[in-house]
mmCIF file of C-alpha atoms and ligand atoms in Angstrom:
data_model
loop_
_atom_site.group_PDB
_atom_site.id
_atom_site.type_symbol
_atom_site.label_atom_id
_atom_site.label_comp_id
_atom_site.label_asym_id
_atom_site.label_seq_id
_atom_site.Cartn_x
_atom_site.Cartn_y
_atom_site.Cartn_z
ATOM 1 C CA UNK A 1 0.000 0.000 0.000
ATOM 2 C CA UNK A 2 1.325 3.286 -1.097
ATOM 3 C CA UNK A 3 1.990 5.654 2.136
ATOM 4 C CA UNK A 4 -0.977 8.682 2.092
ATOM 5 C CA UNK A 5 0.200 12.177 0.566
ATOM 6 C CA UNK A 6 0.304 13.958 3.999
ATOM 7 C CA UNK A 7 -0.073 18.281 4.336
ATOM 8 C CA UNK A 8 3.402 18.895 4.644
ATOM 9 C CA UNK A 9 4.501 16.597 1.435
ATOM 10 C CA UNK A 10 2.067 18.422 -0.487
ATOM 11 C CA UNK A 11 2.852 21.820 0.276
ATOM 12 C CA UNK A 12 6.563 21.029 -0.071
ATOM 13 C CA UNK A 13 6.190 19.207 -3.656
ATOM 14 C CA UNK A 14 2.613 19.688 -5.371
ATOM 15 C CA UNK A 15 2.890 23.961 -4.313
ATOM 16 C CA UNK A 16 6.188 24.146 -4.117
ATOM 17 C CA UNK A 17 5.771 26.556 -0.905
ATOM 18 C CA UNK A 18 8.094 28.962 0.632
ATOM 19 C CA UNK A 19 10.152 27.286 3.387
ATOM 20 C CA UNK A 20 8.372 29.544 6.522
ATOM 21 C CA UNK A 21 4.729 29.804 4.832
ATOM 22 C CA UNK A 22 5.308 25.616 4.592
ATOM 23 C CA UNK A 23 5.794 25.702 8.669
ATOM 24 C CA UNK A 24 3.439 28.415 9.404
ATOM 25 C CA UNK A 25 0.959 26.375 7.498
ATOM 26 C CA UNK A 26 2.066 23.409 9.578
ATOM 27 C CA UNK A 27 1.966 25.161 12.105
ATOM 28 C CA UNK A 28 -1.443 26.250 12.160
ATOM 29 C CA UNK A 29 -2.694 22.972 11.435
ATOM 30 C CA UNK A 30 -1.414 21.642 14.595
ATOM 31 C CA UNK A 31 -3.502 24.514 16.355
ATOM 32 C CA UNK A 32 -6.214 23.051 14.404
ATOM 33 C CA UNK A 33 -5.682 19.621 15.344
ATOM 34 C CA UNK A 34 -5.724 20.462 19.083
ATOM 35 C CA UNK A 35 -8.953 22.515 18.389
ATOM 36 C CA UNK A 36 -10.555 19.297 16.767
ATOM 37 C CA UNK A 37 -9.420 17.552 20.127
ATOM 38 C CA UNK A 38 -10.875 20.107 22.395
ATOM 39 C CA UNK A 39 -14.260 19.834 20.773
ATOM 40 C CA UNK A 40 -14.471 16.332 21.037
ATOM 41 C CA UNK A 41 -13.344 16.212 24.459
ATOM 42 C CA UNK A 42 -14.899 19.049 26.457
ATOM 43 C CA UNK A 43 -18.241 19.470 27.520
ATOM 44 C CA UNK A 44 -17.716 23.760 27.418
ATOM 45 C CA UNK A 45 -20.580 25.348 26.018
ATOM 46 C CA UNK A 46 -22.510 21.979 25.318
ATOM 47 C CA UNK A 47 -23.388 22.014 28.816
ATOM 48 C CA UNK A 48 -23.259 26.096 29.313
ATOM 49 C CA UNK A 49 -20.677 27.368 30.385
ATOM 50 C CA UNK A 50 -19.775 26.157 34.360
ATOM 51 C CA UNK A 51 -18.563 22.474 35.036
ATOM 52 C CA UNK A 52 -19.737 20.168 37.635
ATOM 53 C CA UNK A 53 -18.213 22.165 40.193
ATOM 54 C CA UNK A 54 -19.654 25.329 39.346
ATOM 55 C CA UNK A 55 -16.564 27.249 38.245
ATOM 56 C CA UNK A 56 -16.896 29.308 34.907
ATOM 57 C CA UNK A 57 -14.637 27.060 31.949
ATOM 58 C CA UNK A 58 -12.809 28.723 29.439
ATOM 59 C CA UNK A 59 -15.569 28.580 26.436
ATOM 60 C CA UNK A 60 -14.472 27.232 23.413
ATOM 61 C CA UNK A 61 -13.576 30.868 20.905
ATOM 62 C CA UNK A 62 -11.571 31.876 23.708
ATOM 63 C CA UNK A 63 -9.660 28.470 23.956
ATOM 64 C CA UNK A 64 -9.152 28.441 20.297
ATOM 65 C CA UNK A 65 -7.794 31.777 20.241
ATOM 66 C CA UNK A 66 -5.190 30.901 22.891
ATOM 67 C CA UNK A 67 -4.331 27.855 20.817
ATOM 68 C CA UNK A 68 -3.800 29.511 17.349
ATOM 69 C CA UNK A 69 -1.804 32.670 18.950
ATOM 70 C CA UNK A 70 0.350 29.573 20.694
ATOM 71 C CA UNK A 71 1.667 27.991 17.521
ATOM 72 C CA UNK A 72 1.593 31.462 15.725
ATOM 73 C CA UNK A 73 4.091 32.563 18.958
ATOM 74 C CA UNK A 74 6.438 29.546 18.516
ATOM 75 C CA UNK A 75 6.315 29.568 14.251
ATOM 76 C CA UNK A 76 9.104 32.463 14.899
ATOM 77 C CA UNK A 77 7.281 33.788 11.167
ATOM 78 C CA UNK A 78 4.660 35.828 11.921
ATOM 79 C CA UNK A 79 4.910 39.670 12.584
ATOM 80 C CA UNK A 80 1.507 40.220 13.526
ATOM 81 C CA UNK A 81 -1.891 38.841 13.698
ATOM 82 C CA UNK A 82 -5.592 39.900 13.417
ATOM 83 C CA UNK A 83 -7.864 37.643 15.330
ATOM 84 C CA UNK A 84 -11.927 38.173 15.301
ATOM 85 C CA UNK A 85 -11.432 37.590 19.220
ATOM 86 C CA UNK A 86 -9.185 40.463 19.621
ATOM 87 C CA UNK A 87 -10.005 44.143 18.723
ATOM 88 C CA UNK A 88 -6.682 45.268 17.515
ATOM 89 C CA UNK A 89 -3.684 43.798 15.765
ATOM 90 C CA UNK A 90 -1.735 42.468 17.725
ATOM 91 C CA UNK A 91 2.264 42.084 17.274
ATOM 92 C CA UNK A 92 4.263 39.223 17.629
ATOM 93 C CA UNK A 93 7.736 38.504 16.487
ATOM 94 C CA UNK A 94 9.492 41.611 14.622
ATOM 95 C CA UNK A 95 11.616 39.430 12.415
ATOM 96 C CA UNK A 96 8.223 37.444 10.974
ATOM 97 C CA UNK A 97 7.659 37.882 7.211
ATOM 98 C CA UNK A 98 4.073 37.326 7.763
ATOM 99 C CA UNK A 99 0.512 38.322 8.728
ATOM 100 C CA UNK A 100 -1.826 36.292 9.900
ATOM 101 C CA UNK A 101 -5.868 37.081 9.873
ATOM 102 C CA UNK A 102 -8.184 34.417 11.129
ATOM 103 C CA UNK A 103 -11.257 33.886 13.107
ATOM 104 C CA UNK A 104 -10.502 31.024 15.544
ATOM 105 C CA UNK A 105 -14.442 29.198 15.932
ATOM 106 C CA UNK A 106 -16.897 30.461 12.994
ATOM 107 C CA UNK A 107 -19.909 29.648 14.133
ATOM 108 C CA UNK A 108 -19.656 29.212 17.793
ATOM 109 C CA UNK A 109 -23.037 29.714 18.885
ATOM 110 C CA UNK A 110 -23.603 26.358 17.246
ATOM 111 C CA UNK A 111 -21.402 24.659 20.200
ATOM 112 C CA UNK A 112 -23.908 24.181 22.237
ATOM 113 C CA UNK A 113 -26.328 22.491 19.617
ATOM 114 C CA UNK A 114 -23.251 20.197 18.743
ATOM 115 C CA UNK A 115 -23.254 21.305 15.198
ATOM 116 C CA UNK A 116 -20.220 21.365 12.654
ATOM 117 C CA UNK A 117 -18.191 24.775 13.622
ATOM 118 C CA UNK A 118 -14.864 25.648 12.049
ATOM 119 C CA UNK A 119 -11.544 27.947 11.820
ATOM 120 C CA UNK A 120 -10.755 30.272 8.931
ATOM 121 C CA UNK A 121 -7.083 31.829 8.058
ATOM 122 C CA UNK A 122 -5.470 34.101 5.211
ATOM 123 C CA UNK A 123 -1.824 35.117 5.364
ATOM 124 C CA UNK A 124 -0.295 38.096 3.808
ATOM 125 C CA UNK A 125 3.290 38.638 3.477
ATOM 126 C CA UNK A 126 4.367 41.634 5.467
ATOM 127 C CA UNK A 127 3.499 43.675 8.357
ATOM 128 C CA UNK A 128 0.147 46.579 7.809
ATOM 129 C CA UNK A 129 -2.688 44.903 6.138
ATOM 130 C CA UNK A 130 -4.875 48.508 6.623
ATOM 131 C CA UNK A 131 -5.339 49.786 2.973
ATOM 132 C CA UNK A 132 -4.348 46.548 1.506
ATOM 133 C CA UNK A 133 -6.701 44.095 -0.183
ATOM 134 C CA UNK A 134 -7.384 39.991 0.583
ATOM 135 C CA UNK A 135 -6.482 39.659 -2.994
ATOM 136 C CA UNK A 136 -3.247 39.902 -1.963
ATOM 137 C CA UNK A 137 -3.414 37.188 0.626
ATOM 138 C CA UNK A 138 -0.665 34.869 -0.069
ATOM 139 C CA UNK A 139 -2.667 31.762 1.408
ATOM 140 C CA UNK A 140 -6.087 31.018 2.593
ATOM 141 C CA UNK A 141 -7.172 27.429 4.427
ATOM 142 C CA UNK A 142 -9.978 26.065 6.886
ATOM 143 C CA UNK A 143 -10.765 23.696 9.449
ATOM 144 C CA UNK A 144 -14.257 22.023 9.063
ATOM 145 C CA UNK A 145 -14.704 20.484 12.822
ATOM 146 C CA UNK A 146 -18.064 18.223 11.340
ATOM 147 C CA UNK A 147 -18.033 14.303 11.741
ATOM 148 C CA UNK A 148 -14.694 14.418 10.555
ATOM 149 C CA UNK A 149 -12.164 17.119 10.294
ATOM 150 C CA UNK A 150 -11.233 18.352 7.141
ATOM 151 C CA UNK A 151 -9.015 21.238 6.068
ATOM 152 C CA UNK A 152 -8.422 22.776 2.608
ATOM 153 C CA UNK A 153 -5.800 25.656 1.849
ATOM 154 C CA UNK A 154 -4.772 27.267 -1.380
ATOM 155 C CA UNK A 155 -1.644 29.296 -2.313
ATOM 156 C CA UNK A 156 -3.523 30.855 -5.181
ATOM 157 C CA UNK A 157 -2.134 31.363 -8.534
ATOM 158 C CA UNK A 158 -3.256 28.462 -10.407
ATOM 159 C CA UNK A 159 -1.974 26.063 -7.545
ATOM 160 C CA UNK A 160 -5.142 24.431 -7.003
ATOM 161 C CA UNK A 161 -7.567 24.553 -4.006
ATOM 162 C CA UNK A 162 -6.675 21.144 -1.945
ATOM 163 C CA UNK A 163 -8.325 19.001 1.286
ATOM 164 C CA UNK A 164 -6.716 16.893 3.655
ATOM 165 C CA UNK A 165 -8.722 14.642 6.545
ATOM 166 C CA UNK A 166 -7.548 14.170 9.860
ATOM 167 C CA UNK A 167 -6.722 10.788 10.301
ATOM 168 C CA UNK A 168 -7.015 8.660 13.937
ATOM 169 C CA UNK A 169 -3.188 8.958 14.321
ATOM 170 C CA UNK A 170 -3.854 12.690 13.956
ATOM 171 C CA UNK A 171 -2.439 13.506 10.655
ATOM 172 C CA UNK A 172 -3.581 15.328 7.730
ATOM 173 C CA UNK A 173 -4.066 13.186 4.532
ATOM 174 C CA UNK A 174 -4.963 14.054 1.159
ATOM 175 C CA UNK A 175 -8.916 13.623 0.936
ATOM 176 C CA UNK A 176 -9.457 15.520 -2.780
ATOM 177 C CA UNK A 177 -7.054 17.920 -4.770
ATOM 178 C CA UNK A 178 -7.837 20.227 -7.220
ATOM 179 C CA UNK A 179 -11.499 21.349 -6.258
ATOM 180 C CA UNK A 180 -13.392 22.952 -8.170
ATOM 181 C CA UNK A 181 -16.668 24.878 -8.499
ATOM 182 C CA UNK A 182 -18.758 24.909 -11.439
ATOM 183 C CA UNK A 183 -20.650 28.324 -12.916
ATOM 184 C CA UNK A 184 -23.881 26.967 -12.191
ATOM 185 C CA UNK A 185 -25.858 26.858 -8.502
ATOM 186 C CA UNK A 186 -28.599 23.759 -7.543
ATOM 187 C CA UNK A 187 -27.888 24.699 -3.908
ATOM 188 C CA UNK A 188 -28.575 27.547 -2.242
ATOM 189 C CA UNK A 189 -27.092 29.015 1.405
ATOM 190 C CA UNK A 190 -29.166 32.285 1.947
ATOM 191 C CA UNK A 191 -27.207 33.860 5.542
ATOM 192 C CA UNK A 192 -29.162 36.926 7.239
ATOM 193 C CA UNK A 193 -32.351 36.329 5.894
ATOM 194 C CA UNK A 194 -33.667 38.790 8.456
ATOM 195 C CA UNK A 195 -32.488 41.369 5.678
ATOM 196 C CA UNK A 196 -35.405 40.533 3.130
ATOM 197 C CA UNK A 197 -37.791 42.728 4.875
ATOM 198 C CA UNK A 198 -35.917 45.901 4.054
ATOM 199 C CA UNK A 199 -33.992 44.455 1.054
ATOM 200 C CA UNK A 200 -36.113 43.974 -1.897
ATOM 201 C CA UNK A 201 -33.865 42.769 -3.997
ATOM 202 C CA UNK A 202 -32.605 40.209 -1.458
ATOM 203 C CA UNK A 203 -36.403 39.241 -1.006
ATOM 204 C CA UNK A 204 -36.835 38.814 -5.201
ATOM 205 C CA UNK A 205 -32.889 36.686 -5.156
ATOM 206 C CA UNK A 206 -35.165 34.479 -2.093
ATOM 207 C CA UNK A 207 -38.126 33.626 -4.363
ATOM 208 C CA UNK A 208 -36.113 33.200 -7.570
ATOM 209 C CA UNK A 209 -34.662 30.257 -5.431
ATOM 210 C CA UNK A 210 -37.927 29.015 -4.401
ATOM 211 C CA UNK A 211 -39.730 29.035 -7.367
ATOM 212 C CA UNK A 212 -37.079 27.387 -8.771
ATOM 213 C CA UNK A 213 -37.197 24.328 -6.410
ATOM 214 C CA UNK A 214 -33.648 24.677 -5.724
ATOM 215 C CA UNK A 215 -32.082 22.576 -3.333
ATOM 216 C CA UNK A 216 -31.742 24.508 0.306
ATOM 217 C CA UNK A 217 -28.870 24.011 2.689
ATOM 218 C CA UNK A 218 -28.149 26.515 5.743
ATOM 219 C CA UNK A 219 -26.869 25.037 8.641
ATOM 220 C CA UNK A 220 -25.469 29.053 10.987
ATOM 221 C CA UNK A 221 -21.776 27.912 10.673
ATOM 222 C CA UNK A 222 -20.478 30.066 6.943
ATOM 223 C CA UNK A 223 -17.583 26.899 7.271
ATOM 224 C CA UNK A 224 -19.635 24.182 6.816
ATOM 225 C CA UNK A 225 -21.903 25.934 4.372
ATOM 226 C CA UNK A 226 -19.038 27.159 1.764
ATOM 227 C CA UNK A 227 -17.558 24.015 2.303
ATOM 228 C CA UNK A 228 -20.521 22.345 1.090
ATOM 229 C CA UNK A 229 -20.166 24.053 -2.054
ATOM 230 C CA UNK A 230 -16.692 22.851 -2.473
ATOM 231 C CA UNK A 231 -17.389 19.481 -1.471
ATOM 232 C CA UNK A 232 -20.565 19.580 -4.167
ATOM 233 C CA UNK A 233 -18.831 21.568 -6.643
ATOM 234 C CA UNK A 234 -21.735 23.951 -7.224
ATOM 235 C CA UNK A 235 -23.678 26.322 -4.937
ATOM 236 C CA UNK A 236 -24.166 29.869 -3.749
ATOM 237 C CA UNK A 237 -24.122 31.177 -0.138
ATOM 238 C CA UNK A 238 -24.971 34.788 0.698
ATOM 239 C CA UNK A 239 -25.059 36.568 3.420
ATOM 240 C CA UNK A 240 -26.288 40.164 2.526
ATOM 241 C CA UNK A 241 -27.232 43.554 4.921
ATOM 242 C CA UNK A 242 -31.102 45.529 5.213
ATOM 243 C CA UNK A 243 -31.732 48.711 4.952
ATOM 244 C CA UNK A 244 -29.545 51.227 7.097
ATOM 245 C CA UNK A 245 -31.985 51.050 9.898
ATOM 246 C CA UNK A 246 -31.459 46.831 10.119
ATOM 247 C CA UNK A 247 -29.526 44.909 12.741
ATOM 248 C CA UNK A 248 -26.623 44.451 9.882
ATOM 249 C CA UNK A 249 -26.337 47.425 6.985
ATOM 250 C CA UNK A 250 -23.572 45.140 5.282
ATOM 251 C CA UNK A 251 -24.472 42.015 6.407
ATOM 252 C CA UNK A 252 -22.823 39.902 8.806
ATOM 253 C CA UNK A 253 -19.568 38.489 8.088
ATOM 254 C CA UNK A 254 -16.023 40.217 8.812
ATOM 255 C CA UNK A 255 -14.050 40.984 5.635
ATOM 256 C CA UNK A 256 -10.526 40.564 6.890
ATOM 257 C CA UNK A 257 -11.098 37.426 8.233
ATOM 258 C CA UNK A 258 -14.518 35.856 6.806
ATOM 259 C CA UNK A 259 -15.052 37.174 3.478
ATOM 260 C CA UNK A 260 -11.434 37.517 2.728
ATOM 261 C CA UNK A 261 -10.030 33.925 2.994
ATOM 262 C CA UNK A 262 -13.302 32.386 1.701
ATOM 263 C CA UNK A 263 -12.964 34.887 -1.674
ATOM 264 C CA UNK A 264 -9.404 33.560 -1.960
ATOM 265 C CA UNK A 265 -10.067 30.082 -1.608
ATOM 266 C CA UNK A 266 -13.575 30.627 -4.341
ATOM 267 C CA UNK A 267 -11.642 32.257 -7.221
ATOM 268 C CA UNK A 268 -9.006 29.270 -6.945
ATOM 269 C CA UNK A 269 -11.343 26.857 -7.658
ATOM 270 C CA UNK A 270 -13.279 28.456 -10.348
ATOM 271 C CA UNK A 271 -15.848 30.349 -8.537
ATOM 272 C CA UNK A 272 -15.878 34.246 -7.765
ATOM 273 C CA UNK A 273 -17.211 36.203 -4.430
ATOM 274 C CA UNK A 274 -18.808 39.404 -4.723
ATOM 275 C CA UNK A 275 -20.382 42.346 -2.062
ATOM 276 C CA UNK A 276 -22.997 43.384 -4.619
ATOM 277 C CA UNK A 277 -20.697 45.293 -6.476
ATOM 278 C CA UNK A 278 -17.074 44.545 -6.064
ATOM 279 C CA UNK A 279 -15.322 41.787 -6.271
ATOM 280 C CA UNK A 280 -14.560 40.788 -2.566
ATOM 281 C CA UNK A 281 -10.792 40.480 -3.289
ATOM 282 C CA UNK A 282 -10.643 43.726 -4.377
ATOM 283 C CA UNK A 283 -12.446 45.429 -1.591
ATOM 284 C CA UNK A 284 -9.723 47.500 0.538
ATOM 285 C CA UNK A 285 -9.436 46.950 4.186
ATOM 286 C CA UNK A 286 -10.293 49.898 6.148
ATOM 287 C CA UNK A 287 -10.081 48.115 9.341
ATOM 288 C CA UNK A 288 -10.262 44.560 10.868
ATOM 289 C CA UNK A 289 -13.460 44.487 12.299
ATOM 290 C CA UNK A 290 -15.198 45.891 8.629
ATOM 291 C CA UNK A 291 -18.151 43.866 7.549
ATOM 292 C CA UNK A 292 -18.935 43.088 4.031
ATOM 293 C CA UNK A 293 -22.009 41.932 2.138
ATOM 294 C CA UNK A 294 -20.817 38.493 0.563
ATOM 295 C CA UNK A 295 -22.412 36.275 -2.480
ATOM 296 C CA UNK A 296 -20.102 33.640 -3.216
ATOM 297 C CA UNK A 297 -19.782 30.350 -5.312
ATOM 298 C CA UNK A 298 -20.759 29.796 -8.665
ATOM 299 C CA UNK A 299 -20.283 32.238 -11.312
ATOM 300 C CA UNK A 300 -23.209 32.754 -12.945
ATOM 301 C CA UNK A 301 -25.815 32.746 -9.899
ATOM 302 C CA UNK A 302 -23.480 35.294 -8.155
ATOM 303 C CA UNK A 303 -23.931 37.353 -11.029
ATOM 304 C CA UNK A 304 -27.809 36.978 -11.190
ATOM 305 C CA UNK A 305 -28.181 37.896 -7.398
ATOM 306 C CA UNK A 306 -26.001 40.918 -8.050
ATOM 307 C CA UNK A 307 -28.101 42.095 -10.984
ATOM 308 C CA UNK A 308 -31.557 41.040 -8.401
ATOM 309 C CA UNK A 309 -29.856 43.191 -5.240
ATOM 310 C CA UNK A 310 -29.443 46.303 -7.927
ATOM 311 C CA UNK A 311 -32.910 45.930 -9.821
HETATM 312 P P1 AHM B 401 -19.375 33.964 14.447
HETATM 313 O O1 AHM B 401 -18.018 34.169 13.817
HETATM 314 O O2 AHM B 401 -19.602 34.849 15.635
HETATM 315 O O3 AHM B 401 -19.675 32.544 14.722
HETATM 316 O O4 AHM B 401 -20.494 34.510 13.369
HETATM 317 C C1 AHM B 401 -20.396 34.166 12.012
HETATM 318 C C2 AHM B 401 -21.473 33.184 11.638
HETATM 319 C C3 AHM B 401 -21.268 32.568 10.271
HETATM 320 O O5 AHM B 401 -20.585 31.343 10.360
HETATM 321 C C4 AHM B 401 -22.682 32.344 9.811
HETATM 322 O O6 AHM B 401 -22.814 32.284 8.420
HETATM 323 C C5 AHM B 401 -23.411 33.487 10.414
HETATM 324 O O7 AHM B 401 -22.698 33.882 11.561
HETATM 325 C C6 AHM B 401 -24.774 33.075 10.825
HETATM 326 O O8 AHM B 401 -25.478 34.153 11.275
HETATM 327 P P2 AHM B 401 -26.991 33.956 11.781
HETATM 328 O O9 AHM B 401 -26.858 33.229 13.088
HETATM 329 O O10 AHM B 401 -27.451 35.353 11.940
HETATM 330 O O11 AHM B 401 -27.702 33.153 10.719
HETATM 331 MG MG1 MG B 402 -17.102 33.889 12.276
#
């Protein structure tokens, strides 16, 4: 039996990656893998959030967070890092080449309903990402903490948009290379729905998916949803704001570290992300807790919600 291609080996020989983004990518994989375990082993947040003897327990965001800025710390490559726990950048090892953005646990309010939750990362090279753009991300992966735990990364430019399943012995094995996602949508993901009441055009993009029986998947965690488009190879999932008077003008979902890493990871495999009007990679970042409209996944649907949302 031939051994299984693992993370490392692919990174090193299928995307021929730098030598520190190979280890920071290692590296935050291992966070990853310790995230998995804490899920599967704690009982924080499933049972609220005080153990048996009554003392508060760390909840699970917060525990991630500590976990990713631990291997970040010890990768000796990262200058600085923007987590959606934190409210500022925070600095970490001057002589780092890169920048991490990430949001530890997407969808934690899910914990306690024991549904699939996840982690999301991009990495820039260099220091400031203020005024820069996620287009120029040099990397983008998640962690999918469902039934099993799966993580996909790209390097972008043409390398391919790759997932690897952690295995019993806890290592990450090539599951499929080379997704992709085709221009046309059967499923459809609609986030902030609350939005269609003062969004008309949201409301008609709603019944142009019901009236054409297409297929509906939602579950709260924007992880597990894009990854279903990925793992299907067609969908769209939106998540779009109201009117300025609504609980969410733009929508829910962070740029730097939501929208951002997802819009790298779409327009690798074929797909494209979009805030209405923009392409999402070439939205600048004005700061890191911006929100951004996003419909992402396959071509041609974005494009006929865009054209819906501006009718
Ligand atoms: P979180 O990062 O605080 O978990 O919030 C982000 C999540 C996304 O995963 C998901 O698409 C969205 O919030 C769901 O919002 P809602 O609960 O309003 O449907
Ligand atoms: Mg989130």
């Amino acid at each position: 039996m031939s051994n299984p291609v693992s993370l490392n080996w692919h990174l090193n020989h299928h995307s021929q990656a730098d030598h520190d983004l190979r280890h920071l990518i290692v590296d935050i994989s291992r966070a990853c893998k310790y995230i998995s375990y804490a899920i599967q082993t704690t009982e924080a947040g499933l049972s609220g959030s005080k153990n048996s003897f009554g003392e508060e327990q760390l909840t699970l965001d917060v525990l991630a967070d500590d976990l990713v800025r631990e291997y970040l710390s010890e990768s000796g490559t990262v200058c600085c890092y923007v987590s959606e726990e934190q409210p500022d950048i925070v600095e970490l090892d001057k002589k780092g080449d890169y920048t991490v953005v990430f949001d530890p646990l997407d969808g934690s309010s899910l914990v306690d309903a024991n549904f699939s939750i996840g982690s999301i990362f991009g990495i820039y090279k260099g220091g400031d990402i203020i005024g820069r753009t996620p287009r120029e991300q040099v990397a983008a992966l998640y962690v999918l903490y469902g039934p099993r735990t799966v993580l996909t990364y790209t390097l972008g430019n043409g390398k391919g948009v790759h997932s690897f399943i952690l295995n019993d012995v806890g290592e990450y094995t090539l599951l499929r290379d080379h997704l992709g996602v085709g221009d046309d949508a059967k499923v459809y993901s609609p986030g902030n729905l609350r939005a269609i009441t003062t969004n008309s055009g949201y409301k008609s993009a709603m019944h142009s998916w019901l009236d054409e029986e297409k297929t509906l998947r939602y579950s709260g965690c924007m992880v597990a949803d894009i990854h279903h488009i990925f793992a299907k190879g067609q969908g769209i999932f939106s998540n779009v704001g109201g009117g300025t008077e609504s609980k969410y003008p733009n929508g829910k979902l962070r740029h730097v570290f939501e929208c951002g890493p997802f819009a790298f990871l779409m327009e690798e495999a074929g797909g494209i992300a979009s805030s209405g009007s923009e392409n999402i990679l070439d939205v600048p970042i004005t700061s890191v807790d911006q929100r951004t409209p996003l419909i992402i996944g396959s071509k041609n649907e974005v494009e006929r919600v865009n054209n819906l949302l501006h009718a």
